[in-house]
Amino acid sequence: MLYYLFRFLEQFGISGSHMWGYISFRSLLALILSLVISAWFGEKFIKYLKKKQITETQREASIDPFGVKKIGVPSMGGVIIIVSILIPVLLLGRLRNIYLILMIITTVWLGFLGGMDDFIKIFRRNKEGLKGRYKIVGQVGIGLIVGLVLWASPDVKMNENLSIERQGHELVVKHRAEAQKSLKTTIPFVKGHNLDYSRIMSFCGKYKTAAGWVLFVVMTILVVTAVSNGANLNDGMDGMCAGNSAIIGVALGILAYVSSHMEFASYLNIMYIPDSQELVVFLCAFVGALIGFLWYNAYPAQVFMGDTGSLTIGGIIAVAAIIIHKELLLPILCGIFFVESLSVILQVWYYKMGKRRGIKQRIFKRTPIHDNFRTQDCQLDPECHYLIRKPHTAVHESKITIRFWIITIILAALTIITLKIR
């Protein structure tokens, strides 16, 4: 809203109005504003949650040795994150931008889905929350909407990096003269960095382009569902998910900026995506909201984000990556989320395999994997065989959280480096 106001005032020569045309100015302003809102609104909202007794009521000491002190801590803190993202974006963003619209819809959609889950857990006293199938339907629904809009919208175009030419002593990447619809996406460690979904579906003959778009929509659904659930599983310790997601948000912001800038896209030999610079505003608000939330969520937490926050965070990360055609970099960038999900899948598979043979067995002491590090040997089932028992004593969750942050920083740096490794 303010963007359009100051762009209008610029016509009358109002001093300073031209600043609103710079993406760097609006992005940094969004970062600061979201951080301030998150810190200020967070305090008010936590008091409200305590007053209404919207708090954590159940903690298993056998799973979380530090959890006894967390009973009574307010939940549904994801509302703080959502409000702190949406207000700066609505004020500072170009609201007619299709990418920004998709990000806002994703935030509200998954925020509502996670809110329903938290509502059932807190007010219905049902610790299982919203049934898993309803969560999946909600995640698939937003993935389908995003995929179809990116397929059908005439505003979604890009300039492919076609060839590299030598000019003097420099190599210059040539992009298409005009932006157009494309099924190409970035793939790491491959010359040219591009993977064409229609080429994968070339066995469909003359229908390969349509089949490629179907594959793209299916891929969008899978990525949104996987990353959203991965963030949800990662949200198990004070500051864990918020810190990891803020780091991932910074990396995505950098990728979005270089993808929206012709010269940087040419230098890095990646696709140029016109108008994707509005994602930088959104992602700066995203990072600011998460950092502000950490003011209250760092150990010992004064508020938990709940599924209201974690499902939304994962969806935002997934959709942002899909828009800038970097979804195949997510297994690296979101490596922590991936490992958390994989640990649960492997644990369930290994347990069921042993159950068929009448053997009680597990790979890890507990899953998601972060719970493995805070579980002591004395808490284990003596009748169960564990493949991995280390560490034998519980590691404090603040140390686990910081170590996971460090790993995510390394993965974020590696993700950006892959643009030059080919």
GROMACS .gro file of C-alpha atoms in nm:
model
  422
    1MET     CA    1   0.000   0.000   0.000
    2LEU     CA    2   0.275   0.244   0.095
    3TYR     CA    3   0.461   0.143  -0.220
    4TYR     CA    4   0.178   0.268  -0.441
    5LEU     CA    5   0.129   0.580  -0.230
    6PHE     CA    6   0.490   0.693  -0.256
    7ARG     CA    7   0.515   0.599  -0.623
    8PHE     CA    8   0.216   0.826  -0.676
    9LEU     CA    9   0.376   1.107  -0.471
   10GLU     CA   10   0.692   1.072  -0.679
   11GLN     CA   11   0.506   1.220  -0.974
   12PHE     CA   12   0.480   1.546  -0.778
   13GLY     CA   13   0.849   1.557  -0.694
   14ILE     CA   14   0.808   1.475  -0.324
   15SER     CA   15   1.158   1.436  -0.181
   16GLY     CA   16   1.251   1.076  -0.093
   17SER     CA   17   0.958   0.918  -0.279
   18HIS     CA   18   1.189   0.763  -0.537
   19MET     CA   19   1.343   0.545  -0.265
   20TRP     CA   20   1.036   0.320  -0.274
   21GLY     CA   21   1.132   0.208  -0.622
   22TYR     CA   22   1.445   0.037  -0.490
   23ILE     CA   23   1.399  -0.325  -0.392
   24SER     CA   24   1.690  -0.304  -0.146
   25PHE     CA   25   1.523  -0.019   0.043
   26ARG     CA   26   1.185  -0.189   0.069
   27SER     CA   27   1.340  -0.525   0.159
   28LEU     CA   28   1.550  -0.391   0.444
   29LEU     CA   29   1.258  -0.183   0.567
   30ALA     CA   30   1.042  -0.498   0.564
   31LEU     CA   31   1.309  -0.680   0.764
   32ILE     CA   32   1.325  -0.409   1.030
   33LEU     CA   33   0.949  -0.359   1.046
   34SER     CA   34   0.874  -0.732   1.078
   35LEU     CA   35   1.135  -0.769   1.351
   36VAL     CA   36   0.989  -0.477   1.548
   37ILE     CA   37   0.632  -0.603   1.504
   38SER     CA   38   0.733  -0.954   1.607
   39ALA     CA   39   0.906  -0.831   1.921
   40TRP     CA   40   0.635  -0.579   2.019
   41PHE     CA   41   0.329  -0.781   1.921
   42GLY     CA   42   0.487  -1.096   2.062
   43GLU     CA   43   0.490  -0.955   2.414
   44LYS     CA   44   0.125  -0.848   2.393
   45PHE     CA   45   0.016  -1.176   2.237
   46ILE     CA   46   0.197  -1.391   2.494
   47LYS     CA   47   0.017  -1.205   2.773
   48TYR     CA   48  -0.312  -1.265   2.595
   49LEU     CA   49  -0.240  -1.637   2.552
   50LYS     CA   50  -0.156  -1.672   2.920
   51LYS     CA   51  -0.470  -1.484   3.018
   52LYS     CA   52  -0.685  -1.717   2.805
   53GLN     CA   53  -0.480  -2.021   2.921
   54ILE     CA   54  -0.387  -2.117   2.564
   55THR     CA   55  -0.084  -2.302   2.694
   56GLU     CA   56   0.110  -2.626   2.670
   57THR     CA   57  -0.067  -2.881   2.887
   58GLN     CA   58   0.116  -3.208   2.820
   59ARG     CA   59   0.483  -3.300   2.821
   60GLU     CA   60   0.622  -3.650   2.851
   61ALA     CA   61   0.925  -3.642   3.079
   62SER     CA   62   1.042  -3.970   2.927
   63ILE     CA   63   1.072  -3.800   2.586
   64ASP     CA   64   1.175  -3.450   2.691
   65PRO     CA   65   1.386  -3.452   3.011
   66PHE     CA   66   1.373  -3.071   3.013
   67GLY     CA   67   1.001  -3.054   2.937
   68VAL     CA   68   0.856  -3.040   3.288
   69LYS     CA   69   0.931  -2.669   3.308
   70LYS     CA   70   0.751  -2.613   2.977
   71ILE     CA   71   0.405  -2.704   3.101
   72GLY     CA   72   0.201  -2.384   3.097
   73VAL     CA   73   0.407  -2.215   2.823
   74PRO     CA   74   0.174  -2.048   2.568
   75SER     CA   75   0.132  -2.216   2.230
   76MET     CA   76   0.001  -2.098   1.890
   77GLY     CA   77   0.287  -1.845   1.876
   78GLY     CA   78   0.290  -1.895   1.499
   79VAL     CA   79   0.027  -1.620   1.489
   80ILE     CA   80   0.307  -1.378   1.587
   81ILE     CA   81   0.513  -1.491   1.289
   82ILE     CA   82   0.223  -1.471   1.044
   83VAL     CA   83   0.113  -1.122   1.155
   84SER     CA   84   0.475  -0.999   1.149
   85ILE     CA   85   0.513  -1.120   0.790
   86LEU     CA   86   0.183  -1.003   0.645
   87ILE     CA   87   0.178  -0.644   0.778
   88PRO     CA   88   0.517  -0.538   0.626
   89VAL     CA   89   0.441  -0.723   0.303
   90LEU     CA   90   0.101  -0.556   0.264
   91LEU     CA   91   0.254  -0.217   0.339
   92LEU     CA   92   0.572  -0.240   0.136
   93GLY     CA   93   0.509  -0.495  -0.140
   94ARG     CA   94   0.370  -0.457  -0.491
   95LEU     CA   95   0.042  -0.631  -0.426
   96ARG     CA   96  -0.036  -0.686  -0.794
   97ASN     CA   97   0.266  -0.912  -0.827
   98ILE     CA   98   0.155  -1.272  -0.888
   99TYR     CA   99   0.443  -1.417  -0.687
  100LEU     CA  100   0.366  -1.201  -0.385
  101ILE     CA  101  -0.001  -1.298  -0.407
  102LEU     CA  102   0.092  -1.667  -0.405
  103MET     CA  103   0.314  -1.620  -0.099
  104ILE     CA  104   0.037  -1.438   0.090
  105ILE     CA  105  -0.217  -1.710   0.002
  106THR     CA  106   0.027  -1.981   0.113
  107THR     CA  107   0.089  -1.804   0.445
  108VAL     CA  108  -0.281  -1.760   0.525
  109TRP     CA  109  -0.379  -2.109   0.402
  110LEU     CA  110  -0.122  -2.305   0.599
  111GLY     CA  111  -0.154  -2.072   0.897
  112PHE     CA  112  -0.525  -2.159   0.912
  113LEU     CA  113  -0.449  -2.532   0.871
  114GLY     CA  114  -0.191  -2.526   1.151
  115GLY     CA  115  -0.421  -2.313   1.365
  116MET     CA  116  -0.695  -2.576   1.337
  117ASP     CA  117  -0.448  -2.840   1.453
  118ASP     CA  118  -0.341  -2.632   1.754
  119PHE     CA  119  -0.702  -2.547   1.836
  120ILE     CA  120  -0.794  -2.916   1.860
  121LYS     CA  121  -0.486  -2.992   2.072
  122ILE     CA  122  -0.543  -2.708   2.317
  123PHE     CA  123  -0.918  -2.656   2.340
  124ARG     CA  124  -1.033  -3.013   2.270
  125ARG     CA  125  -0.755  -3.157   2.486
  126ASN     CA  126  -0.668  -3.397   2.203
  127LYS     CA  127  -0.290  -3.422   2.177
  128GLU     CA  128  -0.319  -3.589   1.834
  129GLY     CA  129  -0.461  -3.267   1.692
  130LEU     CA  130  -0.604  -3.250   1.341
  131LYS     CA  131  -0.615  -3.592   1.176
  132GLY     CA  132  -0.320  -3.659   0.949
  133ARG     CA  133  -0.532  -3.707   0.638
  134TYR     CA  134  -0.685  -3.362   0.678
  135LYS     CA  135  -0.339  -3.206   0.709
  136ILE     CA  136  -0.227  -3.383   0.393
  137VAL     CA  137  -0.539  -3.268   0.207
  138GLY     CA  138  -0.468  -2.909   0.314
  139GLN     CA  139  -0.102  -2.929   0.208
  140VAL     CA  140  -0.187  -3.096  -0.122
  141GLY     CA  141  -0.456  -2.831  -0.179
  142ILE     CA  142  -0.219  -2.535  -0.152
  143GLY     CA  143   0.044  -2.720  -0.356
  144LEU     CA  144  -0.215  -2.779  -0.629
  145ILE     CA  145  -0.322  -2.413  -0.626
  146VAL     CA  146   0.038  -2.289  -0.651
  147GLY     CA  147   0.125  -2.537  -0.927
  148LEU     CA  148  -0.183  -2.456  -1.137
  149VAL     CA  149  -0.138  -2.079  -1.101
  150LEU     CA  150   0.227  -2.100  -1.207
  151TRP     CA  151   0.114  -2.312  -1.502
  152ALA     CA  152  -0.181  -2.098  -1.613
  153SER     CA  153  -0.089  -1.740  -1.521
  154PRO     CA  154   0.040  -1.531  -1.814
  155ASP     CA  155   0.245  -1.326  -1.566
  156VAL     CA  156   0.468  -1.623  -1.480
  157LYS     CA  157   0.753  -1.610  -1.728
  158MET     CA  158   1.130  -1.628  -1.732
  159ASN     CA  159   1.431  -1.579  -1.955
  160GLU     CA  160   1.623  -1.902  -1.994
  161ASN     CA  161   2.002  -1.904  -1.991
  162LEU     CA  162   2.061  -2.042  -2.340
  163SER     CA  163   2.431  -2.030  -2.419
  164ILE     CA  164   2.768  -1.908  -2.307
  165GLU     CA  165   2.972  -1.693  -2.542
  166ARG     CA  166   3.327  -1.569  -2.507
  167GLN     CA  167   3.375  -1.194  -2.529
  168GLY     CA  168   3.742  -1.117  -2.504
  169HIS     CA  169   3.867  -1.285  -2.188
  170GLU     CA  170   3.521  -1.318  -2.033
  171LEU     CA  171   3.245  -1.576  -2.067
  172VAL     CA  172   2.902  -1.418  -2.104
  173VAL     CA  173   2.571  -1.600  -2.059
  174LYS     CA  174   2.307  -1.521  -2.320
  175HIS     CA  175   1.943  -1.523  -2.209
  176ARG     CA  176   1.633  -1.530  -2.426
  177ALA     CA  177   1.542  -1.186  -2.558
  178GLU     CA  178   1.184  -1.223  -2.438
  179ALA     CA  179   1.051  -1.384  -2.124
  180GLN     CA  180   0.827  -1.685  -2.184
  181LYS     CA  181   0.669  -1.983  -2.008
  182SER     CA  182   0.925  -2.249  -1.930
  183LEU     CA  183   0.937  -2.591  -1.768
  184LYS     CA  184   1.303  -2.568  -1.682
  185THR     CA  185   1.432  -2.572  -1.327
  186THR     CA  186   1.773  -2.543  -1.166
  187ILE     CA  187   1.960  -2.863  -1.093
  188PRO     CA  188   2.292  -2.858  -0.901
  189PHE     CA  189   2.627  -2.985  -1.026
  190VAL     CA  190   2.517  -2.999  -1.392
  191LYS     CA  191   2.653  -2.783  -1.674
  192GLY     CA  192   2.394  -2.522  -1.767
  193HIS     CA  193   2.212  -2.586  -1.437
  194ASN     CA  194   1.885  -2.664  -1.616
  195LEU     CA  195   1.650  -2.962  -1.605
  196ASP     CA  196   1.348  -2.960  -1.835
  197TYR     CA  197   1.037  -3.133  -1.702
  198SER     CA  198   0.903  -3.174  -2.057
  199ARG     CA  199   1.219  -3.361  -2.157
  200ILE     CA  200   1.159  -3.607  -1.872
  201MET     CA  201   0.812  -3.667  -2.021
  202SER     CA  202   0.941  -3.693  -2.379
  203PHE     CA  203   0.795  -4.046  -2.403
  204CYS     CA  204   0.453  -3.874  -2.427
  205GLY     CA  205   0.542  -3.755  -2.778
  206LYS     CA  206   0.353  -3.447  -2.894
  207TYR     CA  207   0.191  -3.420  -2.550
  208LYS     CA  208   0.523  -3.393  -2.369
  209THR     CA  209   0.477  -3.023  -2.285
  210ALA     CA  210   0.136  -3.080  -2.126
  211ALA     CA  211   0.271  -3.386  -1.947
  212GLY     CA  212   0.568  -3.179  -1.831
  213TRP     CA  213   0.332  -2.926  -1.670
  214VAL     CA  214   0.142  -3.208  -1.501
  215LEU     CA  215   0.473  -3.337  -1.365
  216PHE     CA  216   0.557  -2.984  -1.248
  217VAL     CA  217   0.227  -2.954  -1.059
  218VAL     CA  218   0.281  -3.296  -0.899
  219MET     CA  219   0.635  -3.192  -0.805
  220THR     CA  220   0.500  -2.871  -0.651
  221ILE     CA  221   0.254  -3.068  -0.439
  222LEU     CA  222   0.527  -3.308  -0.322
  223VAL     CA  223   0.771  -3.028  -0.237
  224VAL     CA  224   0.515  -2.822  -0.043
  225THR     CA  225   0.395  -3.128   0.151
  226ALA     CA  226   0.745  -3.258   0.225
  227VAL     CA  227   0.901  -2.929   0.337
  228SER     CA  228   0.594  -2.831   0.540
  229ASN     CA  229   0.601  -3.163   0.726
  230GLY     CA  230   0.979  -3.143   0.764
  231ALA     CA  231   0.955  -2.804   0.933
  232ASN     CA  232   0.677  -2.940   1.153
  233LEU     CA  233   0.898  -3.230   1.267
  234ASN     CA  234   1.190  -2.995   1.326
  235ASP     CA  235   0.981  -2.788   1.565
  236GLY     CA  236   1.060  -2.983   1.880
  237MET     CA  237   1.309  -2.770   2.071
  238ASP     CA  238   1.321  -2.408   2.181
  239GLY     CA  239   1.434  -2.194   1.888
  240MET     CA  240   1.516  -2.491   1.665
  241CYS     CA  241   1.273  -2.443   1.377
  242ALA     CA  242   1.271  -2.062   1.391
  243GLY     CA  243   1.651  -2.040   1.378
  244ASN     CA  244   1.693  -2.296   1.100
  245SER     CA  245   1.415  -2.135   0.895
  246ALA     CA  246   1.562  -1.786   0.932
  247ILE     CA  247   1.893  -1.912   0.791
  248ILE     CA  248   1.711  -2.086   0.505
  249GLY     CA  249   1.513  -1.766   0.444
  250VAL     CA  250   1.834  -1.564   0.407
  251ALA     CA  251   1.968  -1.812   0.149
  252LEU     CA  252   1.639  -1.807  -0.044
  253GLY     CA  253   1.639  -1.427  -0.034
  254ILE     CA  254   1.985  -1.424  -0.194
  255LEU     CA  255   1.875  -1.673  -0.460
  256ALA     CA  256   1.560  -1.472  -0.530
  257TYR     CA  257   1.759  -1.149  -0.564
  258VAL     CA  258   2.015  -1.287  -0.810
  259SER     CA  259   1.735  -1.457  -1.008
  260SER     CA  260   1.555  -1.124  -1.044
  261HIS     CA  261   1.866  -0.933  -1.156
  262MET     CA  262   1.972  -0.981  -1.518
  263GLU     CA  263   2.341  -0.913  -1.461
  264PHE     CA  264   2.372  -1.143  -1.159
  265ALA     CA  265   2.171  -1.414  -1.337
  266SER     CA  266   2.405  -1.385  -1.634
  267TYR     CA  267   2.717  -1.398  -1.416
  268LEU     CA  268   2.593  -1.705  -1.226
  269ASN     CA  269   2.455  -1.871  -1.542
  270ILE     CA  270   2.106  -1.915  -1.399
  271MET     CA  271   1.756  -1.833  -1.521
  272TYR     CA  272   1.645  -1.471  -1.508
  273ILE     CA  273   1.293  -1.442  -1.359
  274PRO     CA  274   1.135  -1.099  -1.412
  275ASP     CA  275   0.936  -0.951  -1.121
  276SER     CA  276   1.061  -1.213  -0.874
  277GLN     CA  277   1.232  -0.933  -0.678
  278GLU     CA  278   0.909  -0.895  -0.476
  279LEU     CA  279   0.997  -1.229  -0.320
  280VAL     CA  280   1.297  -1.056  -0.162
  281VAL     CA  281   1.061  -0.819   0.023
  282PHE     CA  282   0.854  -1.114   0.144
  283LEU     CA  283   1.156  -1.321   0.248
  284CYS     CA  284   1.310  -1.028   0.436
  285ALA     CA  285   0.983  -0.992   0.628
  286PHE     CA  286   0.993  -1.369   0.685
  287VAL     CA  287   1.346  -1.358   0.827
  288GLY     CA  288   1.271  -1.053   1.042
  289ALA     CA  289   0.958  -1.217   1.184
  290LEU     CA  290   1.152  -1.531   1.276
  291ILE     CA  291   1.437  -1.341   1.439
  292GLY     CA  292   1.189  -1.134   1.638
  293PHE     CA  293   1.008  -1.452   1.738
  294LEU     CA  294   1.337  -1.596   1.865
  295TRP     CA  295   1.339  -1.316   2.124
  296TYR     CA  296   1.071  -1.515   2.303
  297ASN     CA  297   1.123  -1.864   2.160
  298ALA     CA  298   1.495  -1.910   2.239
  299TYR     CA  299   1.567  -2.134   2.537
  300PRO     CA  300   1.391  -2.120   2.776
  301ALA     CA  301   1.093  -2.055   2.550
  302GLN     CA  302   0.824  -1.812   2.658
  303VAL     CA  303   0.602  -1.923   2.369
  304PHE     CA  304   0.582  -2.212   2.123
  305MET     CA  305   0.499  -2.158   1.755
  306GLY     CA  306   0.285  -2.472   1.732
  307ASP     CA  307   0.169  -2.612   1.400
  308THR     CA  308   0.032  -2.263   1.324
  309GLY     CA  309   0.392  -2.155   1.275
  310SER     CA  310   0.577  -2.469   1.162
  311LEU     CA  311   0.340  -2.571   0.882
  312THR     CA  312   0.334  -2.212   0.755
  313ILE     CA  313   0.712  -2.178   0.766
  314GLY     CA  314   0.766  -2.498   0.567
  315GLY     CA  315   0.510  -2.395   0.306
  316ILE     CA  316   0.665  -2.051   0.263
  317ILE     CA  317   1.009  -2.201   0.207
  318ALA     CA  318   0.878  -2.455  -0.043
  319VAL     CA  319   0.669  -2.212  -0.251
  320ALA     CA  320   0.945  -1.949  -0.260
  321ALA     CA  321   1.192  -2.210  -0.391
  322ILE     CA  322   0.943  -2.332  -0.655
  323ILE     CA  323   0.873  -1.979  -0.781
  324ILE     CA  324   1.243  -1.912  -0.845
  325HIS     CA  325   1.291  -2.262  -0.996
  326LYS     CA  326   1.522  -2.377  -0.718
  327GLU     CA  327   1.309  -2.658  -0.573
  328LEU     CA  328   1.571  -2.922  -0.655
  329LEU     CA  329   1.817  -2.738  -0.429
  330LEU     CA  330   1.590  -2.787  -0.125
  331PRO     CA  331   1.729  -3.131  -0.026
  332ILE     CA  332   2.058  -2.947   0.035
  333LEU     CA  333   1.925  -2.619   0.172
  334CYS     CA  334   1.664  -2.788   0.393
  335GLY     CA  335   1.893  -3.079   0.478
  336ILE     CA  336   1.796  -3.064   0.846
  337PHE     CA  337   1.425  -3.091   0.760
  338PHE     CA  338   1.503  -3.376   0.521
  339VAL     CA  339   1.701  -3.571   0.781
  340GLU     CA  340   1.432  -3.516   1.045
  341SER     CA  341   1.167  -3.660   0.811
  342LEU     CA  342   1.390  -3.942   0.694
  343SER     CA  343   1.470  -4.045   1.052
  344VAL     CA  344   1.097  -4.084   1.127
  345ILE     CA  345   1.033  -4.282   0.807
  346LEU     CA  346   1.328  -4.516   0.870
  347GLN     CA  347   1.233  -4.562   1.236
  348VAL     CA  348   0.876  -4.663   1.151
  349TRP     CA  349   0.988  -4.892   0.866
  350TYR     CA  350   1.253  -5.067   1.077
  351TYR     CA  351   1.014  -5.109   1.372
  352LYS     CA  352   0.742  -5.262   1.154
  353MET     CA  353   0.992  -5.491   0.984
  354GLY     CA  354   1.100  -5.625   1.323
  355LYS     CA  355   0.741  -5.653   1.443
  356ARG     CA  356   0.662  -5.895   1.158
  357ARG     CA  357   0.940  -6.122   1.284
  358GLY     CA  358   0.842  -6.082   1.647
  359ILE     CA  359   1.146  -5.866   1.726
  360LYS     CA  360   1.128  -5.531   1.904
  361GLN     CA  361   1.381  -5.309   1.730
  362ARG     CA  362   1.453  -4.946   1.648
  363ILE     CA  363   1.730  -4.762   1.465
  364PHE     CA  364   1.742  -4.453   1.687
  365LYS     CA  365   1.658  -4.409   2.052
  366ARG     CA  366   1.384  -4.167   1.952
  367THR     CA  367   1.274  -3.973   1.647
  368PRO     CA  368   1.269  -3.710   1.498
  369ILE     CA  369   1.647  -3.726   1.511
  370HIS     CA  370   1.688  -3.430   1.748
  371ASP     CA  371   1.506  -3.634   2.018
  372ASN     CA  372   1.773  -3.904   1.984
  373PHE     CA  373   2.033  -3.665   2.127
  374ARG     CA  374   1.835  -3.569   2.437
  375THR     CA  375   1.737  -3.926   2.537
  376GLN     CA  376   1.939  -4.104   2.803
  377ASP     CA  377   2.009  -4.479   2.795
  378CYS     CA  378   1.824  -4.525   3.122
  379GLN     CA  379   1.503  -4.407   2.951
  380LEU     CA  380   1.513  -4.681   2.686
  381ASP     CA  381   1.304  -4.995   2.666
  382PRO     CA  382   1.531  -5.280   2.788
  383GLU     CA  383   1.345  -5.528   2.568
  384CYS     CA  384   1.412  -5.329   2.251
  385HIS     CA  385   1.726  -5.353   2.036
  386TYR     CA  386   1.863  -5.014   1.921
  387LEU     CA  387   2.108  -4.985   1.631
  388ILE     CA  388   2.227  -4.639   1.743
  389ARG     CA  389   2.253  -4.567   2.115
  390LYS     CA  390   2.488  -4.270   2.109
  391PRO     CA  391   2.502  -4.035   2.284
  392HIS     CA  392   2.456  -4.237   2.601
  393THR     CA  393   2.370  -3.931   2.810
  394ALA     CA  394   2.125  -3.653   2.725
  395VAL     CA  395   2.264  -3.344   2.550
  396HIS     CA  396   2.098  -3.021   2.656
  397GLU     CA  397   1.854  -2.895   2.397
  398SER     CA  398   2.014  -2.550   2.367
  399LYS     CA  399   2.338  -2.715   2.253
  400ILE     CA  400   2.153  -2.939   2.008
  401THR     CA  401   1.968  -2.638   1.869
  402ILE     CA  402   2.281  -2.432   1.811
  403ARG     CA  403   2.459  -2.726   1.647
  404PHE     CA  404   2.165  -2.775   1.412
  405TRP     CA  405   2.180  -2.402   1.330
  406ILE     CA  406   2.550  -2.438   1.245
  407ILE     CA  407   2.476  -2.730   1.014
  408THR     CA  408   2.203  -2.528   0.841
  409ILE     CA  409   2.443  -2.236   0.789
  410ILE     CA  410   2.689  -2.475   0.621
  411LEU     CA  411   2.412  -2.622   0.403
  412ALA     CA  412   2.289  -2.274   0.308
  413ALA     CA  413   2.640  -2.172   0.202
  414LEU     CA  414   2.679  -2.496   0.007
  415THR     CA  415   2.346  -2.436  -0.170
  416ILE     CA  416   2.461  -2.094  -0.291
  417ILE     CA  417   2.800  -2.233  -0.393
  418THR     CA  418   2.631  -2.495  -0.615
  419LEU     CA  419   2.542  -2.214  -0.854
  420LYS     CA  420   2.911  -2.200  -0.948
  421ILE     CA  421   2.994  -2.571  -0.914
  422ARG     CA  422   2.915  -2.750  -1.239
   0.00000   0.00000   0.00000
